[in-house]
mmCIF file of N, CA and C in Angstrom:
data_model
loop_
_atom_site.group_PDB
_atom_site.id
_atom_site.type_symbol
_atom_site.label_atom_id
_atom_site.label_comp_id
_atom_site.label_asym_id
_atom_site.label_seq_id
_atom_site.Cartn_x
_atom_site.Cartn_y
_atom_site.Cartn_z
ATOM 1 N N ARG W 1292 -17.247 7.813 -4.910
ATOM 2 C CA ARG W 1292 -15.975 7.842 -4.230
ATOM 3 C C ARG W 1292 -15.441 6.458 -3.951
ATOM 4 N N ALA W 1293 -16.207 5.540 -3.593
ATOM 5 C CA ALA W 1293 -15.742 4.150 -3.382
ATOM 6 C C ALA W 1293 -15.154 3.523 -4.621
ATOM 7 N N GLY W 1294 -15.751 3.781 -5.748
ATOM 8 C CA GLY W 1294 -15.236 3.310 -7.017
ATOM 9 C C GLY W 1294 -13.851 3.858 -7.396
ATOM 10 N N ALA W 1295 -13.728 5.167 -7.109
ATOM 11 C CA ALA W 1295 -12.476 5.782 -7.392
ATOM 12 C C ALA W 1295 -11.332 5.216 -6.479
ATOM 13 N N GLU W 1296 -11.698 4.995 -5.210
ATOM 14 C CA GLU W 1296 -10.741 4.376 -4.263
ATOM 15 C C GLU W 1296 -10.265 2.969 -4.695
ATOM 16 N N GLU W 1297 -11.351 2.211 -5.119
ATOM 17 C CA GLU W 1297 -10.995 0.811 -5.616
ATOM 18 C C GLU W 1297 -10.141 0.849 -6.872
ATOM 19 N N PHE W 1298 -10.392 1.807 -7.732
ATOM 20 C CA PHE W 1298 -9.577 1.874 -8.989
ATOM 21 C C PHE W 1298 -8.142 2.216 -8.649
ATOM 22 N N LEU W 1299 -7.953 3.181 -7.796
ATOM 23 C CA LEU W 1299 -6.580 3.604 -7.428
ATOM 24 C C LEU W 1299 -5.926 2.476 -6.667
ATOM 25 N N GLU W 1300 -6.605 1.828 -5.706
ATOM 26 C CA GLU W 1300 -6.012 0.735 -4.957
ATOM 27 C C GLU W 1300 -5.570 -0.347 -5.933
ATOM 28 N N GLY W 1301 -6.412 -0.688 -6.863
ATOM 29 C CA GLY W 1301 -6.011 -1.745 -7.882
ATOM 30 C C GLY W 1301 -4.811 -1.321 -8.681
ATOM 31 N N LEU W 1302 -4.789 -0.047 -9.115
ATOM 32 C CA LEU W 1302 -3.663 0.457 -9.841
ATOM 33 C C LEU W 1302 -2.357 0.354 -9.017
ATOM 34 N N PHE W 1303 -2.430 0.845 -7.808
ATOM 35 C CA PHE W 1303 -1.202 0.841 -6.967
ATOM 36 C C PHE W 1303 -0.776 -0.620 -6.691
ATOM 37 N N PHE W 1304 -1.736 -1.528 -6.454
ATOM 38 C CA PHE W 1304 -1.415 -2.883 -6.101
ATOM 39 C C PHE W 1304 -0.750 -3.553 -7.300
ATOM 40 N N LEU W 1305 -1.246 -3.224 -8.541
ATOM 41 C CA LEU W 1305 -0.651 -3.758 -9.762
ATOM 42 C C LEU W 1305 0.809 -3.311 -9.825
ATOM 43 N N GLN W 1306 1.103 -2.009 -9.575
ATOM 44 C CA GLN W 1306 2.431 -1.520 -9.617
ATOM 45 C C GLN W 1306 3.286 -2.339 -8.565
ATOM 46 N N PHE W 1307 2.753 -2.461 -7.427
ATOM 47 C CA PHE W 1307 3.433 -3.218 -6.383
ATOM 48 C C PHE W 1307 3.891 -4.638 -6.738
ATOM 49 N N VAL W 1308 2.856 -5.394 -7.205
ATOM 50 C CA VAL W 1308 3.185 -6.853 -7.551
ATOM 51 C C VAL W 1308 4.078 -7.008 -8.759
ATOM 52 N N ARG W 1309 4.128 -5.924 -9.642
ATOM 53 C CA ARG W 1309 5.022 -5.968 -10.721
ATOM 54 C C ARG W 1309 6.380 -5.508 -10.337
ATOM 55 N N GLY W 1310 6.592 -5.066 -9.053
ATOM 56 C CA GLY W 1310 7.869 -4.661 -8.641
ATOM 57 C C GLY W 1310 8.194 -3.237 -9.130
ATOM 58 N N GLU W 1311 7.170 -2.469 -9.483
ATOM 59 C CA GLU W 1311 7.414 -1.107 -9.960
ATOM 60 C C GLU W 1311 7.289 -0.161 -8.781
ATOM 61 N N ARG W 1312 7.928 0.986 -8.844
ATOM 62 C CA ARG W 1312 7.811 2.037 -7.870
ATOM 63 C C ARG W 1312 6.506 2.593 -7.950
ATOM 64 N N LEU W 1313 5.820 2.700 -6.783
ATOM 65 C CA LEU W 1313 4.457 3.249 -6.731
ATOM 66 C C LEU W 1313 4.616 4.758 -7.116
ATOM 67 N N ASP W 1314 3.807 5.169 -8.107
ATOM 68 C CA ASP W 1314 3.897 6.516 -8.653
ATOM 69 C C ASP W 1314 2.795 7.368 -8.110
ATOM 70 N N PHE W 1315 3.148 8.247 -7.148
ATOM 71 C CA PHE W 1315 2.199 9.180 -6.593
ATOM 72 C C PHE W 1315 2.403 10.564 -7.181
ATOM 73 N N SER W 1316 3.423 10.680 -8.010
ATOM 74 C CA SER W 1316 3.825 12.059 -8.482
ATOM 75 C C SER W 1316 2.811 12.809 -9.259
ATOM 76 N N ARG W 1317 1.944 12.143 -9.884
ATOM 77 C CA ARG W 1317 0.924 12.832 -10.754
ATOM 78 C C ARG W 1317 -0.405 12.966 -10.107
ATOM 79 N N LEU W 1318 -0.536 12.435 -8.933
ATOM 80 C CA LEU W 1318 -1.861 12.674 -8.240
ATOM 81 C C LEU W 1318 -1.993 13.978 -7.753
ATOM 82 N N PRO W 1319 -3.185 14.599 -7.650
ATOM 83 C CA PRO W 1319 -4.478 13.854 -7.769
ATOM 84 C C PRO W 1319 -4.958 13.755 -9.229
ATOM 85 N N MET W 1320 -4.141 13.998 -10.213
ATOM 86 C CA MET W 1320 -4.609 13.826 -11.659
ATOM 87 C C MET W 1320 -3.783 12.620 -12.148
ATOM 88 N N LEU W 1321 -4.507 11.688 -12.760
ATOM 89 C CA LEU W 1321 -3.888 10.534 -13.346
ATOM 90 C C LEU W 1321 -4.220 10.388 -14.763
ATOM 91 N N THR W 1322 -3.198 10.155 -15.606
ATOM 92 C CA THR W 1322 -3.494 10.015 -17.006
ATOM 93 C C THR W 1322 -3.489 8.494 -17.297
ATOM 94 N N ILE W 1323 -4.559 8.020 -17.936
ATOM 95 C CA ILE W 1323 -4.611 6.602 -18.288
ATOM 96 C C ILE W 1323 -4.847 6.523 -19.819
ATOM 97 N N SER W 1324 -4.421 5.410 -20.373
ATOM 98 C CA SER W 1324 -4.558 5.155 -21.823
ATOM 99 C C SER W 1324 -5.596 4.042 -21.959
ATOM 100 N N LEU W 1325 -6.680 4.308 -22.599
ATOM 101 C CA LEU W 1325 -7.678 3.315 -22.923
ATOM 102 C C LEU W 1325 -7.909 3.281 -24.421
ATOM 103 N N GLY W 1326 -7.669 2.206 -25.094
ATOM 104 C CA GLY W 1326 -7.956 2.131 -26.491
ATOM 105 C C GLY W 1326 -7.225 3.158 -27.347
ATOM 106 N N GLY W 1327 -6.016 3.478 -26.926
ATOM 107 C CA GLY W 1327 -5.177 4.449 -27.685
ATOM 108 C C GLY W 1327 -5.510 5.855 -27.452
ATOM 109 N N THR W 1328 -6.468 6.151 -26.525
ATOM 110 C CA THR W 1328 -6.843 7.480 -26.165
ATOM 111 C C THR W 1328 -6.397 7.772 -24.745
ATOM 112 N N GLU W 1329 -5.673 8.875 -24.537
ATOM 113 C CA GLU W 1329 -5.335 9.249 -23.172
ATOM 114 C C GLU W 1329 -6.323 10.120 -22.551
ATOM 115 N N THR W 1330 -6.627 9.799 -21.314
ATOM 116 C CA THR W 1330 -7.652 10.577 -20.522
ATOM 117 C C THR W 1330 -7.113 10.889 -19.177
ATOM 118 N N GLU W 1331 -7.359 12.118 -18.673
ATOM 119 C CA GLU W 1331 -6.976 12.475 -17.327
ATOM 120 C C GLU W 1331 -8.087 12.331 -16.443
ATOM 121 N N LEU W 1332 -7.850 11.668 -15.287
ATOM 122 C CA LEU W 1332 -8.841 11.554 -14.288
ATOM 123 C C LEU W 1332 -8.424 12.250 -13.002
ATOM 124 N N PRO W 1333 -9.321 13.062 -12.530
ATOM 125 C CA PRO W 1333 -8.993 13.760 -11.227
ATOM 126 C C PRO W 1333 -9.477 12.918 -10.031
ATOM 127 N N PHE W 1334 -8.704 12.987 -8.966
ATOM 128 C CA PHE W 1334 -9.053 12.349 -7.734
ATOM 129 C C PHE W 1334 -8.898 13.302 -6.606
ATOM 130 N N ASP W 1335 -9.738 13.218 -5.607
ATOM 131 C CA ASP W 1335 -9.634 14.144 -4.432
ATOM 132 C C ASP W 1335 -8.830 13.393 -3.347
ATOM 133 N N ASP W 1336 -8.412 14.172 -2.342
ATOM 134 C CA ASP W 1336 -7.553 13.659 -1.253
ATOM 135 C C ASP W 1336 -8.106 12.487 -0.589
ATOM 136 N N GLU W 1337 -9.365 12.503 -0.299
ATOM 137 C CA GLU W 1337 -10.068 11.361 0.354
ATOM 138 C C GLU W 1337 -10.010 10.088 -0.396
ATOM 139 N N GLU W 1338 -10.123 10.227 -1.675
ATOM 140 C CA GLU W 1338 -10.098 8.992 -2.595
ATOM 141 C C GLU W 1338 -8.719 8.419 -2.624
ATOM 142 N N VAL W 1339 -7.674 9.304 -2.703
ATOM 143 C CA VAL W 1339 -6.306 8.874 -2.726
ATOM 144 C C VAL W 1339 -5.912 8.293 -1.349
ATOM 145 N N PHE W 1340 -6.306 8.941 -0.305
ATOM 146 C CA PHE W 1340 -5.887 8.490 1.042
ATOM 147 C C PHE W 1340 -6.606 7.137 1.253
ATOM 148 N N GLY W 1341 -7.816 6.985 0.908
ATOM 149 C CA GLY W 1341 -8.598 5.715 1.024
ATOM 150 C C GLY W 1341 -7.926 4.567 0.293
ATOM 151 N N ALA W 1342 -7.486 4.898 -0.971
ATOM 152 C CA ALA W 1342 -6.811 3.885 -1.767
ATOM 153 C C ALA W 1342 -5.499 3.471 -1.182
ATOM 154 N N LEU W 1343 -4.694 4.441 -0.696
ATOM 155 C CA LEU W 1343 -3.423 4.072 -0.101
ATOM 156 C C LEU W 1343 -3.603 3.295 1.156
ATOM 157 N N SER W 1344 -4.570 3.655 2.004
ATOM 158 C CA SER W 1344 -4.835 2.909 3.188
ATOM 159 C C SER W 1344 -5.246 1.502 2.934
ATOM 160 N N ASP W 1345 -6.090 1.316 1.943
ATOM 161 C CA ASP W 1345 -6.582 -0.016 1.583
ATOM 162 C C ASP W 1345 -5.446 -0.769 0.973
ATOM 163 N N LEU W 1346 -4.606 -0.141 0.231
ATOM 164 C CA LEU W 1346 -3.411 -0.749 -0.361
ATOM 165 C C LEU W 1346 -2.564 -1.431 0.719
ATOM 166 N N THR W 1347 -2.406 -0.824 1.865
ATOM 167 C CA THR W 1347 -1.591 -1.464 2.913
ATOM 168 C C THR W 1347 -2.133 -2.805 3.335
ATOM 169 N N GLY W 1348 -3.476 -2.860 3.316
ATOM 170 C CA GLY W 1348 -4.096 -4.133 3.691
ATOM 171 C C GLY W 1348 -3.839 -5.226 2.647
ATOM 172 N N GLU W 1349 -3.911 -4.801 1.349
ATOM 173 C CA GLU W 1349 -3.622 -5.787 0.216
ATOM 174 C C GLU W 1349 -2.160 -6.259 0.275
ATOM 175 N N ILE W 1350 -1.285 -5.273 0.502
ATOM 176 C CA ILE W 1350 0.146 -5.639 0.636
ATOM 177 C C ILE W 1350 0.353 -6.577 1.759
ATOM 178 N N GLN W 1351 -0.262 -6.329 2.875
ATOM 179 C CA GLN W 1351 -0.164 -7.186 4.065
ATOM 180 C C GLN W 1351 -0.671 -8.592 3.761
ATOM 181 N N ARG W 1352 -1.741 -8.746 2.971
ATOM 182 C CA ARG W 1352 -2.204 -10.054 2.616
ATOM 183 C C ARG W 1352 -1.222 -10.784 1.646
ATOM 184 N N GLN W 1353 -0.700 -9.999 0.764
ATOM 185 C CA GLN W 1353 0.316 -10.623 -0.180
ATOM 186 C C GLN W 1353 1.581 -10.989 0.601
ATOM 187 N N MET W 1354 1.941 -10.249 1.570
ATOM 188 C CA MET W 1354 3.040 -10.536 2.443
ATOM 189 C C MET W 1354 2.893 -11.845 3.136
ATOM 190 N N GLN W 1355 1.665 -12.100 3.667
ATOM 191 C CA GLN W 1355 1.377 -13.296 4.324
ATOM 192 C C GLN W 1355 1.490 -14.502 3.355
ATOM 193 N N MET W 1356 1.054 -14.389 2.075
ATOM 194 C CA MET W 1356 1.162 -15.393 1.069
ATOM 195 C C MET W 1356 2.686 -15.669 0.885
ATOM 196 N N TRP W 1357 3.535 -14.639 0.788
ATOM 197 C CA TRP W 1357 4.993 -14.822 0.546
ATOM 198 C C TRP W 1357 5.562 -15.573 1.790
ATOM 199 N N ILE W 1358 5.106 -15.272 2.989
ATOM 200 C CA ILE W 1358 5.658 -15.912 4.146
ATOM 201 C C ILE W 1358 5.371 -17.438 4.086
ATOM 202 N N VAL W 1359 4.062 -17.740 3.723
ATOM 203 C CA VAL W 1359 3.626 -19.143 3.624
ATOM 204 C C VAL W 1359 4.505 -19.840 2.598
ATOM 205 N N ASP W 1360 4.820 -19.213 1.491
ATOM 206 C CA ASP W 1360 5.664 -19.739 0.477
ATOM 207 C C ASP W 1360 7.116 -19.703 0.753
ATOM 208 N N GLY W 1361 7.550 -19.220 1.958
ATOM 209 C CA GLY W 1361 8.957 -19.132 2.317
ATOM 210 C C GLY W 1361 9.695 -18.047 1.612
ATOM 211 N N GLU W 1362 9.042 -17.098 1.042
ATOM 212 C CA GLU W 1362 9.706 -15.989 0.305
ATOM 213 C C GLU W 1362 9.880 -14.799 1.315
ATOM 214 N N TYR W 1363 10.697 -14.919 2.224
ATOM 215 C CA TYR W 1363 10.881 -14.048 3.376
ATOM 216 C C TYR W 1363 11.375 -12.660 2.927
ATOM 217 N N GLU W 1364 12.325 -12.609 2.018
ATOM 218 C CA GLU W 1364 12.887 -11.331 1.569
ATOM 219 C C GLU W 1364 11.721 -10.450 0.876
ATOM 220 N N LYS W 1365 10.894 -11.177 0.177
ATOM 221 C CA LYS W 1365 9.712 -10.362 -0.410
ATOM 222 C C LYS W 1365 8.828 -9.821 0.629
ATOM 223 N N ALA W 1366 8.689 -10.627 1.725
ATOM 224 C CA ALA W 1366 7.871 -10.196 2.838
ATOM 225 C C ALA W 1366 8.517 -8.906 3.546
ATOM 226 N N VAL W 1367 9.809 -8.933 3.679
ATOM 227 C CA VAL W 1367 10.528 -7.792 4.198
ATOM 228 C C VAL W 1367 10.312 -6.521 3.330
ATOM 229 N N ASP W 1368 10.393 -6.752 2.005
ATOM 230 C CA ASP W 1368 10.231 -5.659 1.134
ATOM 231 C C ASP W 1368 8.713 -5.083 1.197
ATOM 232 N N ALA W 1369 7.823 -6.058 1.365
ATOM 233 C CA ALA W 1369 6.402 -5.667 1.469
ATOM 234 C C ALA W 1369 6.259 -4.750 2.742
ATOM 235 N N ASN W 1370 6.899 -5.154 3.841
ATOM 236 C CA ASN W 1370 6.773 -4.429 5.137
ATOM 237 C C ASN W 1370 7.335 -3.029 4.869
ATOM 238 N N ARG W 1371 8.456 -2.927 4.189
ATOM 239 C CA ARG W 1371 9.006 -1.654 3.917
ATOM 240 C C ARG W 1371 8.054 -0.808 3.132
ATOM 241 N N CYS W 1372 7.390 -1.368 2.182
ATOM 242 C CA CYS W 1372 6.473 -0.616 1.284
ATOM 243 C C CYS W 1372 5.273 -0.097 2.159
ATOM 244 N N ILE W 1373 4.818 -0.920 2.981
ATOM 245 C CA ILE W 1373 3.677 -0.521 3.911
ATOM 246 C C ILE W 1373 4.157 0.667 4.783
ATOM 247 N N ALA W 1374 5.398 0.557 5.340
ATOM 248 C CA ALA W 1374 5.865 1.553 6.186
ATOM 249 C C ALA W 1374 6.003 2.962 5.357
ATOM 250 N N GLN W 1375 6.439 2.858 4.137
ATOM 251 C CA GLN W 1375 6.604 4.031 3.336
ATOM 252 C C GLN W 1375 5.204 4.689 3.077
ATOM 253 N N VAL W 1376 4.217 3.852 2.721
ATOM 254 C CA VAL W 1376 2.858 4.390 2.462
ATOM 255 C C VAL W 1376 2.361 5.030 3.786
ATOM 256 N N CYS W 1377 2.565 4.416 4.923
ATOM 257 C CA CYS W 1377 2.133 4.975 6.156
ATOM 258 C C CYS W 1377 2.811 6.302 6.415
ATOM 259 N N GLU W 1378 4.118 6.365 6.095
ATOM 260 C CA GLU W 1378 4.746 7.653 6.277
ATOM 261 C C GLU W 1378 4.189 8.742 5.446
ATOM 262 N N ILE W 1379 3.899 8.474 4.227
ATOM 263 C CA ILE W 1379 3.229 9.465 3.390
ATOM 264 C C ILE W 1379 1.865 9.874 3.974
ATOM 265 N N LEU W 1380 1.044 8.920 4.382
ATOM 266 C CA LEU W 1380 -0.215 9.171 5.011
ATOM 267 C C LEU W 1380 -0.071 10.049 6.288
ATOM 268 N N ASN W 1381 0.814 9.614 7.142
ATOM 269 C CA ASN W 1381 1.030 10.309 8.381
ATOM 270 C C ASN W 1381 1.486 11.778 8.211
ATOM 271 N N LEU W 1382 2.288 11.986 7.184
ATOM 272 C CA LEU W 1382 2.832 13.335 6.998
ATOM 273 C C LEU W 1382 1.754 14.221 6.315
ATOM 274 N N ASN W 1383 0.769 13.678 5.683
ATOM 275 C CA ASN W 1383 -0.196 14.485 4.930
ATOM 276 C C ASN W 1383 -1.594 14.470 5.513
ATOM 277 N N SER W 1384 -1.759 13.920 6.681
ATOM 278 C CA SER W 1384 -3.071 13.921 7.245
ATOM 279 C C SER W 1384 -3.210 14.969 8.404
ATOM 280 N N SER W 1385 -4.264 15.774 8.290
ATOM 281 C CA SER W 1385 -4.401 16.760 9.306
ATOM 282 C C SER W 1385 -5.538 16.414 10.219
ATOM 283 N N GLY W 1386 -6.112 15.233 10.098
ATOM 284 C CA GLY W 1386 -7.160 14.749 10.921
ATOM 285 C C GLY W 1386 -8.484 14.677 10.232
ATOM 286 N N GLY W 1387 -9.533 14.739 10.911
ATOM 287 C CA GLY W 1387 -10.911 14.598 10.290
ATOM 288 C C GLY W 1387 -11.201 13.231 9.760
ATOM 289 N N ASN W 1388 -11.890 13.182 8.713
ATOM 290 C CA ASN W 1388 -12.293 11.862 8.090
ATOM 291 C C ASN W 1388 -11.091 11.034 7.625
ATOM 292 N N LEU W 1389 -10.022 11.744 7.158
ATOM 293 C CA LEU W 1389 -8.822 11.114 6.664
ATOM 294 C C LEU W 1389 -8.033 10.377 7.844
ATOM 295 N N ARG W 1390 -8.250 10.833 9.067
ATOM 296 C CA ARG W 1390 -7.550 10.197 10.168
ATOM 297 C C ARG W 1390 -7.900 8.729 10.321
ATOM 298 N N ASN W 1391 -9.151 8.381 10.043
ATOM 299 C CA ASN W 1391 -9.550 6.992 10.179
ATOM 300 C C ASN W 1391 -8.755 6.068 9.174
ATOM 301 N N LYS W 1392 -8.562 6.622 8.001
ATOM 302 C CA LYS W 1392 -7.747 5.896 6.910
ATOM 303 C C LYS W 1392 -6.301 5.723 7.400
ATOM 304 N N VAL W 1393 -5.783 6.789 7.976
ATOM 305 C CA VAL W 1393 -4.389 6.653 8.384
ATOM 306 C C VAL W 1393 -4.213 5.708 9.552
ATOM 307 N N ASP W 1394 -5.194 5.684 10.444
ATOM 308 C CA ASP W 1394 -5.161 4.726 11.571
ATOM 309 C C ASP W 1394 -5.268 3.295 11.009
ATOM 310 N N GLN W 1395 -6.085 3.072 10.050
ATOM 311 C CA GLN W 1395 -6.226 1.742 9.475
ATOM 312 C C GLN W 1395 -4.888 1.255 8.878
ATOM 313 N N ALA W 1396 -4.204 2.200 8.115
ATOM 314 C CA ALA W 1396 -2.984 1.844 7.504
ATOM 315 C C ALA W 1396 -1.863 1.617 8.574
ATOM 316 N N ASN W 1397 -1.882 2.390 9.631
ATOM 317 C CA ASN W 1397 -0.956 2.122 10.744
ATOM 318 C C ASN W 1397 -1.175 0.740 11.483
ATOM 319 N N ARG W 1398 -2.435 0.452 11.555
ATOM 320 C CA ARG W 1398 -2.793 -0.916 12.086
ATOM 321 C C ARG W 1398 -2.226 -1.998 11.244
ATOM 322 N N ASN W 1399 -2.355 -1.877 9.940
ATOM 323 C CA ASN W 1399 -1.852 -2.809 8.942
ATOM 324 C C ASN W 1399 -0.244 -2.873 9.080
ATOM 325 N N LEU W 1400 0.391 -1.756 9.295
ATOM 326 C CA LEU W 1400 1.808 -1.829 9.545
ATOM 327 C C LEU W 1400 2.185 -2.538 10.780
ATOM 328 N N GLN W 1401 1.422 -2.381 11.866
ATOM 329 C CA GLN W 1401 1.651 -3.099 13.140
ATOM 330 C C GLN W 1401 1.552 -4.597 12.813
ATOM 331 N N HIS W 1402 0.517 -5.010 12.154
ATOM 332 C CA HIS W 1402 0.365 -6.473 11.829
ATOM 333 C C HIS W 1402 1.541 -7.008 10.986
ATOM 334 N N SER W 1403 1.971 -6.173 10.048
ATOM 335 C CA SER W 1403 3.087 -6.533 9.195
ATOM 336 C C SER W 1403 4.402 -6.627 10.042
ATOM 337 N N ASP W 1404 4.592 -5.675 10.899
ATOM 338 C CA ASP W 1404 5.814 -5.690 11.744
ATOM 339 C C ASP W 1404 5.744 -6.950 12.683
ATOM 340 N N ALA W 1405 4.611 -7.311 13.156
ATOM 341 C CA ALA W 1405 4.428 -8.446 13.993
ATOM 342 C C ALA W 1405 4.808 -9.778 13.271
ATOM 343 N N ARG W 1406 4.409 -9.770 11.948
ATOM 344 C CA ARG W 1406 4.744 -11.008 11.236
ATOM 345 C C ARG W 1406 6.284 -11.137 11.064
ATOM 346 N N LEU W 1407 6.930 -10.003 10.852
ATOM 347 C CA LEU W 1407 8.414 -10.151 10.675
ATOM 348 C C LEU W 1407 9.136 -10.473 12.033
ATOM 349 N N THR W 1408 8.557 -9.905 13.104
ATOM 350 C CA THR W 1408 9.074 -10.269 14.427
ATOM 351 C C THR W 1408 8.950 -11.758 14.647
ATOM 352 N N ASP W 1409 7.793 -12.301 14.345
ATOM 353 C CA ASP W 1409 7.580 -13.714 14.460
ATOM 354 C C ASP W 1409 8.554 -14.571 13.679
ATOM 355 N N LEU W 1410 8.846 -14.166 12.466
ATOM 356 C CA LEU W 1410 9.827 -14.836 11.641
ATOM 357 C C LEU W 1410 11.255 -14.793 12.261
ATOM 358 N N LYS W 1411 11.583 -13.576 12.790
ATOM 359 C CA LYS W 1411 12.839 -13.401 13.477
ATOM 360 C C LYS W 1411 12.953 -14.381 14.725
ATOM 361 N N ILE W 1412 11.891 -14.375 15.503
ATOM 362 C CA ILE W 1412 11.899 -15.173 16.674
ATOM 363 C C ILE W 1412 12.044 -16.704 16.345
ATOM 364 N N ARG W 1413 11.394 -17.080 15.282
ATOM 365 C CA ARG W 1413 11.465 -18.519 14.825
ATOM 366 C C ARG W 1413 12.766 -18.831 14.116
ATOM 367 N N GLY W 1414 13.609 -17.805 13.952
ATOM 368 C CA GLY W 1414 14.943 -18.019 13.287
ATOM 369 C C GLY W 1414 14.824 -18.179 11.761
ATOM 370 N N LEU W 1415 13.732 -17.712 11.182
ATOM 371 C CA LEU W 1415 13.525 -17.831 9.710
ATOM 372 C C LEU W 1415 13.992 -16.580 9.016
ATOM 373 N N LEU W 1416 14.320 -15.542 9.789
ATOM 374 C CA LEU W 1416 14.720 -14.227 9.234
ATOM 375 C C LEU W 1416 15.831 -13.702 10.070
ATOM 376 N N GLY W 1417 16.856 -13.249 9.532
ATOM 377 C CA GLY W 1417 18.007 -12.684 10.294
ATOM 378 C C GLY W 1417 17.609 -11.371 10.858
ATOM 379 N N PRO W 1418 18.410 -10.797 11.728
ATOM 380 C CA PRO W 1418 18.207 -9.488 12.274
ATOM 381 C C PRO W 1418 18.207 -8.438 11.180
ATOM 382 N N ALA W 1419 17.425 -7.365 11.483
ATOM 383 C CA ALA W 1419 17.313 -6.254 10.457
ATOM 384 C C ALA W 1419 18.618 -5.602 10.220
#
């Protein structure tokens, strides 16, 4: 399960840094092409939720790098992406083991929001 989560997290993060729309439409089945052969890989809800939750942490770290580099608009976009992932997780979690992953993602959103608030207070980012 951990390997599947890491694979999906890496795939989603690659889409994010390329500026592509995160594609959840085909989950829990994902078609990948390796060496000219297409293969379908199935994923269960816990693997997908784990990957999305961990993705929010990766985006938050990338956001911090953009802030350090003065790329504030990218940081704002990263915050929006984290919020959208959290919304998906919040709407689709009924509790249990998945709740921990949702809580983790929501904490990442709180940290992300705090970074933007700090930029606004310091006058580096205009009002929303």
